[in-house]
Coordinates of C-alpha atoms in Angstrom, one line a residue:
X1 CA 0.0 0.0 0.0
X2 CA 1.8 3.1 -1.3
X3 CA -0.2 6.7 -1.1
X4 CA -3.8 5.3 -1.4
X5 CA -2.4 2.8 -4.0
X6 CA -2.6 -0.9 -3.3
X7 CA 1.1 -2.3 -4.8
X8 CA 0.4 -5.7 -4.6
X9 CA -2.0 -8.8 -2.7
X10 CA -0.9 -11.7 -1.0
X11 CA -3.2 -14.9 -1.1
X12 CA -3.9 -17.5 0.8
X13 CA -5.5 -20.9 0.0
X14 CA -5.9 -24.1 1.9
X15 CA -7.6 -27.2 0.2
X16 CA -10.4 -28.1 3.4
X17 CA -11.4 -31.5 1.1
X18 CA -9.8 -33.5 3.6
X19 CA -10.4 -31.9 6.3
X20 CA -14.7 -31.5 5.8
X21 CA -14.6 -35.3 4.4
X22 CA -13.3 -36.0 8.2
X23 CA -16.1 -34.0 10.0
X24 CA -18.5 -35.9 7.9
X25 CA -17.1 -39.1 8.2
X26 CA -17.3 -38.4 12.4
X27 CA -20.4 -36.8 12.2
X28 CA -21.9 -39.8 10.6
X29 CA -20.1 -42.1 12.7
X30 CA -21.6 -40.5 15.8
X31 CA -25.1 -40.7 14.6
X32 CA -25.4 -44.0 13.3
X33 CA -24.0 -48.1 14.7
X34 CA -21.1 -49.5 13.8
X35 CA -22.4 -52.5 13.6
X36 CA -25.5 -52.3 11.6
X37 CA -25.0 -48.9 9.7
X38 CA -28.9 -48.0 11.1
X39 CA -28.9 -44.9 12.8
X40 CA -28.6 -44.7 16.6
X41 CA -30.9 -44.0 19.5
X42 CA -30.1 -40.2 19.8
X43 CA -30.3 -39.4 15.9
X44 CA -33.5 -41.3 15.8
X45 CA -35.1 -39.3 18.4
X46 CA -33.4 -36.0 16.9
X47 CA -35.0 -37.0 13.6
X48 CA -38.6 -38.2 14.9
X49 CA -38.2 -35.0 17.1
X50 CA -37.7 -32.7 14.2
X51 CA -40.8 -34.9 12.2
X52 CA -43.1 -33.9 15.3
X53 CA -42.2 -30.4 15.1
X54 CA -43.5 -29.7 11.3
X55 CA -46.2 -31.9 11.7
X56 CA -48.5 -29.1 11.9
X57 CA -47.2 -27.2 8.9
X58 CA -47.7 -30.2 6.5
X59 CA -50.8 -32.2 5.1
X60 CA -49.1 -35.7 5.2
X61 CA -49.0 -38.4 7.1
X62 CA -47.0 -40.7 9.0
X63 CA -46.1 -43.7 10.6
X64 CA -43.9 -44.8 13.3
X65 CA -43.1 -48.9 13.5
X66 CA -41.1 -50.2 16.7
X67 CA -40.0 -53.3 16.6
X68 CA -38.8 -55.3 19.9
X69 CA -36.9 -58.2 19.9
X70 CA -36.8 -60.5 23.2
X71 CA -33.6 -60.9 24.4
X72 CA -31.7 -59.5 21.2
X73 CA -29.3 -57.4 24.0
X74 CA -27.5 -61.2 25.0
X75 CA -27.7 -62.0 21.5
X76 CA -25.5 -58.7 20.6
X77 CA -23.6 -58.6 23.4
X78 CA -22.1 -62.5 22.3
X79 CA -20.6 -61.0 19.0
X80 CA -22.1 -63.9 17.3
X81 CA -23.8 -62.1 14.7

């Protein structure tokens, strides 16, 4: 910068592929089970919770299934799956 004049620019640039691919990877990895790739306990209720809040603002409909299996817990603690 020279009397008013700008005399040159210095840039910076940083590729952030890796970087946002990593938060993605950890984001999904904290949302869903390693084991089954089905999404876990607190993203389901973050997702059924956001569902319930705009169910007022639309005209569809919905359903909710819940399926519970007798004694899957010993069966998935074994590791024989």
């Amino acid at each position: 910068y020279n009397e008013g004049v700008v005399s040159g620019a210095v840039l910076v640039l940083h590729d952030m592929t890796q970087e946002r691919q990593y938060i993605a990877d950890l984001s999904w990895q904290a949302a869903h089970d390693p084991l089954t790739g089905l999404v876990n306990r607190s993203e389901f209720e973050h997702r059924l919770q956001r569902v319930l809040d705009g169910i007022d603002d639309q005209a569809s409909s919905h359903c909710l299934m819940f399926l519970d299996l007798d004694q899957f817990k010993l069966v998935n603690d074994t590791g024989v799956h």
